[in-house]
Amino acid sequence: MMIRPIEVRDAENFLELCKKIDESGFMLFEPGERQTTVEQQSKSIERMLFEPNKMIFVAETENKLVGFLAVIGGDVKRNRHSANVVLEFLKTIKDRALPLNYSTKRLSGQRKLEF
């Protein structure tokens, strides 16, 4: 499993991953509720890449996105110092032990998030 920062070219696969995860019924969106287009997702990723306190890391196995870690900092002065953290993987991946120590080491130094 490779963990890396998301790129704009991941928009379609990331959107597909999010829709699969939505099907679990445990996320913010209910199954079938997400209406985001690939173009909207691309623009969202592009905007996020320029934000100092936002980042998404994707987990990729065999050229397929299987999970993600999103860190989303606040947009105003009062909450810019805090962040929501979302960690989601497909059910097939959750059933396996994740190499979290390895993943954490791989993430360090990727990009400094400023809060």
Coordinates of N, CA, C and O in Angstrom, one line a residue:
M1 N 0.9 -1.2 0.0 CA 0.0 0.0 0.0 C 0.9 1.2 0.0 O 1.8 1.3 0.8
M2 N 0.6 2.2 -0.9 CA 1.3 3.4 -0.9 C 0.4 4.5 -0.5 O -0.7 4.6 -0.8
I3 N 1.0 5.4 0.4 CA 0.2 6.5 0.9 C 0.9 7.8 0.3 O 2.1 7.9 0.5
R4 N 0.1 8.7 -0.3 CA 0.7 9.8 -0.9 C -0.3 11.0 -0.9 O -1.5 10.8 -0.7
P5 N 0.2 12.2 -1.1 CA -0.7 13.3 -1.2 C -1.6 13.2 -2.4 O -1.2 12.7 -3.5
I6 N -2.8 13.6 -2.3 CA -3.8 13.6 -3.4 C -3.3 14.6 -4.5 O -2.6 15.6 -4.2
E7 N -3.6 14.3 -5.7 CA -3.3 15.1 -6.9 C -4.6 15.4 -7.6 O -5.6 14.6 -7.6
V8 N -4.6 16.4 -8.4 CA -5.8 16.8 -9.2 C -6.2 15.6 -10.1 O -7.4 15.3 -10.3
R9 N -5.3 14.9 -10.7 CA -5.6 13.8 -11.6 C -6.3 12.6 -10.9 O -6.8 11.7 -11.5
D10 N -6.4 12.7 -9.5 CA -7.1 11.6 -8.7 C -8.5 11.9 -8.6 O -9.3 11.1 -8.0
A11 N -9.0 13.0 -9.1 CA -10.4 13.4 -8.9 C -11.5 12.3 -9.1 O -12.3 12.0 -8.3
E12 N -11.4 11.7 -10.3 CA -12.4 10.7 -10.6 C -12.3 9.5 -9.7 O -13.4 9.0 -9.2
N13 N -11.1 9.0 -9.5 CA -11.0 7.8 -8.6 C -11.3 8.2 -7.2 O -11.9 7.3 -6.5
F14 N -11.0 9.4 -6.7 CA -11.3 9.8 -5.4 C -12.8 9.9 -5.2 O -13.3 9.5 -4.2
L15 N -13.5 10.5 -6.2 CA -14.9 10.6 -6.1 C -15.6 9.2 -6.1 O -16.5 9.0 -5.3
E16 N -15.1 8.3 -6.9 CA -15.6 6.9 -6.9 C -15.4 6.3 -5.5 O -16.2 5.6 -4.9
L17 N -14.2 6.5 -4.9 CA -13.9 5.9 -3.6 C -14.9 6.5 -2.5 O -15.4 5.8 -1.7
C18 N -15.1 7.8 -2.6 CA -16.0 8.4 -1.6 C -17.4 7.9 -1.7 O -18.1 7.6 -0.7
K19 N -17.8 7.7 -3.0 CA -19.2 7.1 -3.1 C -19.3 5.7 -2.6 O -20.3 5.3 -2.0
K20 N -18.2 4.9 -2.8 CA -18.2 3.5 -2.2 C -18.2 3.6 -0.7 O -18.9 2.8 -0.1
I21 N -17.5 4.5 -0.1 CA -17.5 4.6 1.3 C -18.8 5.1 1.9 O -19.3 4.7 2.9
D22 N -19.4 6.0 1.1 CA -20.8 6.5 1.5 C -21.8 5.4 1.6 O -22.7 5.5 2.4
E23 N -21.6 4.3 0.8 CA -22.5 3.2 0.9 C -22.5 2.5 2.2 O -23.5 1.8 2.5
S24 N -21.5 2.7 3.0 CA -21.5 2.1 4.4 C -22.6 2.7 5.3 O -23.0 2.0 6.2
G25 N -23.0 3.9 5.0 CA -24.0 4.5 5.8 C -23.5 5.2 7.1 O -24.2 5.7 7.9
F26 N -22.2 5.2 7.2 CA -21.5 5.8 8.4 C -20.9 7.2 8.2 O -20.4 7.8 9.1
M27 N -20.9 7.6 7.0 CA -20.3 8.9 6.6 C -21.4 10.0 6.6 O -22.6 9.8 6.8
L28 N -20.9 11.2 6.4 CA -21.8 12.4 6.3 C -22.9 12.2 5.3 O -24.0 12.5 5.5
F29 N -22.5 11.8 4.1 CA -23.4 11.6 3.0 C -24.1 10.2 3.2 O -23.4 9.2 3.4
E30 N -25.4 10.2 2.9 CA -26.1 8.9 2.9 C -25.8 8.2 1.6 O -25.4 8.9 0.6
P31 N -26.0 6.9 1.5 CA -25.8 6.2 0.2 C -26.6 6.9 -0.9 O -27.8 7.2 -0.8
G32 N -25.9 7.2 -2.0 CA -26.5 7.8 -3.2 C -26.8 9.3 -3.1 O -27.2 10.0 -4.1
E33 N -26.4 10.0 -2.0 CA -26.7 11.4 -1.8 C -25.7 12.3 -2.5 O -26.0 13.4 -2.9
R34 N -24.4 11.9 -2.6 CA -23.4 12.7 -3.1 C -23.6 13.0 -4.6 O -23.7 12.1 -5.4
Q35 N -23.7 14.2 -4.9 CA -24.0 14.7 -6.3 C -22.8 15.4 -7.0 O -22.9 16.0 -8.0
T36 N -21.7 15.3 -6.4 CA -20.5 15.9 -6.9 C -20.1 15.4 -8.2 O -20.1 14.2 -8.4
T37 N -19.7 16.3 -9.2 CA -19.2 15.8 -10.5 C -17.7 15.7 -10.4 O -17.1 16.2 -9.5
V38 N -17.1 15.1 -11.4 CA -15.7 14.9 -11.5 C -15.0 16.3 -11.6 O -14.0 16.6 -11.0
E39 N -15.6 17.2 -12.4 CA -15.1 18.6 -12.5 C -15.1 19.3 -11.2 O -14.1 20.0 -10.8
Q40 N -16.2 19.2 -10.5 CA -16.3 19.8 -9.1 C -15.3 19.3 -8.2 O -14.6 20.0 -7.4
Q41 N -15.1 18.0 -8.2 CA -14.1 17.3 -7.4 C -12.7 17.8 -7.7 O -11.9 18.1 -6.9
S42 N -12.4 17.9 -9.0 CA -11.1 18.4 -9.5 C -10.8 19.8 -9.0 O -9.7 20.1 -8.4
K43 N -11.8 20.7 -9.1 CA -11.6 22.0 -8.6 C -11.5 22.1 -7.1 O -10.7 22.9 -6.6
S44 N -12.2 21.2 -6.4 CA -12.1 21.2 -4.9 C -10.7 20.8 -4.5 O -10.1 21.3 -3.6
I45 N -10.1 19.7 -5.2 CA -8.8 19.3 -4.9 C -7.8 20.4 -5.2 O -6.8 20.7 -4.4
E46 N -7.9 21.0 -6.3 CA -7.0 22.1 -6.7 C -7.0 23.2 -5.7 O -5.9 23.7 -5.3
R47 N -8.2 23.6 -5.3 CA -8.3 24.7 -4.3 C -7.6 24.3 -3.0 O -6.8 25.0 -2.3
M48 N -7.9 23.1 -2.5 CA -7.3 22.6 -1.3 C -5.8 22.5 -1.3 O -5.2 22.8 -0.3
L49 N -5.2 22.2 -2.4 CA -3.8 22.1 -2.5 C -3.1 23.4 -2.2 O -1.9 23.4 -1.9
F50 N -3.8 24.5 -2.4 CA -3.2 25.8 -2.1 C -3.5 26.4 -0.7 O -3.1 27.4 -0.3
E51 N -4.3 25.6 0.1 CA -4.6 26.0 1.4 C -3.6 25.5 2.4 O -3.2 24.3 2.3
P52 N -3.0 26.3 3.3 CA -2.0 25.9 4.2 C -2.4 24.9 5.3 O -1.6 24.3 5.9
N53 N -3.7 24.8 5.5 CA -4.2 24.0 6.7 C -5.2 22.9 6.2 O -6.0 22.5 7.0
K54 N -5.0 22.5 5.0 CA -5.9 21.4 4.4 C -5.1 20.5 3.6 O -4.2 20.9 2.9
M55 N -5.3 19.2 3.7 CA -4.6 18.2 2.9 C -5.3 16.9 2.9 O -6.0 16.5 3.9
I56 N -5.2 16.2 1.8 CA -5.8 14.8 1.7 C -4.6 13.9 1.3 O -3.9 14.2 0.3
F57 N -4.5 12.8 2.0 CA -3.5 11.8 1.6 C -4.4 10.6 1.2 O -5.3 10.3 1.8
V58 N -4.0 10.0 0.1 CA -4.7 8.8 -0.4 C -3.9 7.5 -0.2 O -2.7 7.6 -0.3
A59 N -4.6 6.4 0.0 CA -3.9 5.1 0.1 C -4.2 4.4 -1.2 O -5.4 4.4 -1.6
E60 N -3.2 3.9 -1.8 CA -3.3 3.3 -3.2 C -2.8 1.9 -3.1 O -1.7 1.7 -2.6
T61 N -3.5 0.9 -3.7 CA -3.1 -0.4 -3.8 C -3.4 -0.9 -5.2 O -4.5 -0.7 -5.7
E62 N -2.4 -1.4 -5.9 CA -2.6 -1.9 -7.3 C -3.3 -0.9 -8.2 O -4.2 -1.2 -8.9
N63 N -2.8 0.4 -8.1 CA -3.3 1.5 -8.9 C -4.8 1.8 -8.6 O -5.4 2.4 -9.4
K64 N -5.3 1.5 -7.4 CA -6.7 1.8 -7.0 C -6.6 2.5 -5.7 O -5.9 2.1 -4.8
L65 N -7.4 3.6 -5.6 CA -7.5 4.3 -4.3 C -8.4 3.4 -3.4 O -9.5 3.0 -3.7
V66 N -7.9 3.2 -2.2 CA -8.6 2.3 -1.2 C -8.9 3.0 0.1 O -9.6 2.4 0.9
G67 N -8.4 4.2 0.2 CA -8.7 4.9 1.5 C -8.1 6.3 1.4 O -7.4 6.7 0.5
F68 N -8.4 7.1 2.5 CA -7.8 8.4 2.5 C -7.7 8.9 4.0 O -8.5 8.5 4.9
L69 N -6.9 9.9 4.2 CA -6.8 10.7 5.4 C -6.9 12.1 5.0 O -6.1 12.6 4.2
A70 N -7.9 12.8 5.5 CA -8.2 14.2 5.2 C -8.0 15.0 6.5 O -8.5 14.6 7.5
V71 N -7.2 16.1 6.3 CA -7.1 17.0 7.4 C -7.6 18.4 6.9 O -7.1 18.9 5.9
I72 N -8.7 18.9 7.6 CA -9.3 20.1 7.0 C -9.4 21.1 8.1 O -10.2 21.0 9.1
G73 N -8.5 22.1 8.0 CA -8.5 23.2 9.0 C -9.6 24.2 8.8 O -10.2 24.3 7.7
G74 N -9.8 25.0 9.8 CA -10.9 26.0 9.7 C -10.5 27.1 8.8 O -9.4 27.3 8.4
D75 N -11.6 27.9 8.4 CA -11.4 28.9 7.4 C -11.4 30.3 8.0 O -11.1 31.3 7.3
V76 N -11.8 30.5 9.2 CA -11.8 31.8 9.8 C -10.8 31.8 11.0 O -10.3 30.8 11.5
K77 N -10.5 33.0 11.5 CA -9.5 33.2 12.5 C -9.8 32.4 13.8 O -8.9 31.8 14.4
R78 N -11.0 32.3 14.2 CA -11.4 31.6 15.4 C -11.2 30.1 15.3 O -11.1 29.4 16.3
N79 N -11.2 29.5 14.1 CA -11.1 28.1 14.0 C -9.9 27.6 13.1 O -9.8 26.5 12.8
R80 N -9.1 28.6 12.7 CA -8.0 28.2 11.8 C -7.0 27.3 12.4 O -6.3 26.6 11.8
H81 N -6.9 27.4 13.8 CA -5.9 26.6 14.5 C -6.4 25.2 14.7 O -5.6 24.3 15.2
S82 N -7.6 24.9 14.4 CA -8.1 23.5 14.6 C -8.4 22.8 13.3 O -8.5 23.5 12.3
A83 N -8.6 21.5 13.4 CA -8.8 20.8 12.1 C -9.7 19.6 12.4 O -9.7 19.0 13.5
N84 N -10.5 19.2 11.4 CA -11.2 18.0 11.4 C -10.4 16.9 10.7 O -9.7 17.2 9.6
V85 N -10.3 15.8 11.2 CA -9.5 14.7 10.6 C -10.4 13.5 10.3 O -11.2 13.1 11.1
V86 N -10.4 13.1 9.0 CA -11.2 12.0 8.6 C -10.3 10.9 8.0 O -9.4 11.2 7.2
L87 N -10.4 9.7 8.5 CA -9.7 8.6 8.1 C -10.7 7.5 7.6 O -11.5 7.0 8.4
E88 N -10.6 7.1 6.4 CA -11.6 6.2 5.8 C -10.9 5.2 4.9 O -10.0 5.6 4.1
F89 N -11.2 3.9 5.0 CA -10.8 2.9 4.1 C -11.9 2.0 3.6 O -12.9 1.9 4.4
L90 N -11.8 1.4 2.5 CA -12.8 0.5 2.0 C -12.9 -0.7 3.0 O -11.9 -1.0 3.6
K91 N -14.0 -1.3 3.1 CA -14.2 -2.4 4.0 C -13.2 -3.5 3.8 O -12.7 -4.1 4.8
T92 N -12.9 -3.8 2.6 CA -11.9 -4.9 2.3 C -10.5 -4.6 2.9 O -9.8 -5.5 3.2
I93 N -10.2 -3.3 3.0 CA -8.9 -2.9 3.5 C -9.0 -2.8 5.1 O -8.0 -3.2 5.7
K94 N -10.1 -2.4 5.6 CA -10.3 -2.3 7.1 C -10.1 -3.7 7.7 O -9.7 -3.8 8.9
D95 N -10.4 -4.7 7.0 CA -10.3 -6.1 7.6 C -8.9 -6.6 7.7 O -8.6 -7.5 8.4
R96 N -8.0 -5.9 7.1 CA -6.6 -6.2 7.2 C -5.9 -5.2 8.2 O -6.4 -4.1 8.4
A97 N -4.8 -5.7 8.7 CA -4.1 -4.8 9.6 C -3.3 -3.8 8.8 O -2.6 -4.1 7.9
L98 N -3.5 -2.5 9.1 CA -2.8 -1.5 8.4 C -1.4 -1.2 9.0 O -1.3 -1.2 10.2
P99 N -0.4 -1.0 8.2 CA 0.9 -0.8 8.7 C 1.0 0.7 9.1 O 1.6 1.5 8.4
L100 N 0.4 1.1 10.2 CA 0.3 2.5 10.6 C 1.6 3.1 10.9 O 1.8 4.3 10.5
N101 N 2.5 2.4 11.5 CA 3.8 3.0 11.8 C 4.5 3.3 10.5 O 5.1 4.4 10.3
Y102 N 4.5 2.4 9.6 CA 5.1 2.7 8.3 C 4.4 3.9 7.6 O 5.1 4.7 7.1
S103 N 3.1 3.9 7.6 CA 2.3 5.0 7.0 C 2.7 6.3 7.6 O 2.9 7.3 6.9
T104 N 2.8 6.4 8.9 CA 3.1 7.6 9.6 C 4.4 8.1 9.2 O 4.6 9.3 8.9
K105 N 5.4 7.2 9.1 CA 6.8 7.6 8.7 C 6.7 8.1 7.3 O 7.4 9.1 6.9
R106 N 6.0 7.5 6.4 CA 5.9 7.9 5.0 C 5.3 9.3 4.9 O 5.6 10.1 4.0
L107 N 4.3 9.7 5.8 CA 3.6 10.9 5.7 C 4.5 12.1 6.2 O 4.3 13.2 5.8
S108 N 5.4 11.8 7.2 CA 6.1 12.9 7.8 C 7.0 13.5 6.7 O 7.6 12.8 5.9
G109 N 7.0 14.8 6.6 CA 7.8 15.5 5.7 C 7.2 15.7 4.3 O 7.7 16.4 3.5
Q110 N 6.0 15.2 4.1 CA 5.3 15.3 2.8 C 4.9 16.8 2.6 O 5.2 17.3 1.5
R111 N 4.3 17.4 3.6 CA 3.9 18.7 3.5 C 3.6 19.2 4.9 O 2.9 18.6 5.6
K112 N 4.1 20.4 5.2 CA 3.8 21.0 6.5 C 2.4 21.7 6.4 O 2.2 22.5 5.6
L113 N 1.6 21.3 7.4 CA 0.3 22.0 7.5 C 0.4 23.1 8.5 O 0.9 22.9 9.6
E114 N -0.1 24.2 8.2 CA 0.0 25.4 9.1 C -1.4 25.7 9.7 O -2.4 25.8 8.9
F115 N -1.5 25.8 11.0 CA -2.7 26.1 11.7 C -2.6 27.3 12.5 O -1.6 27.7 12.9

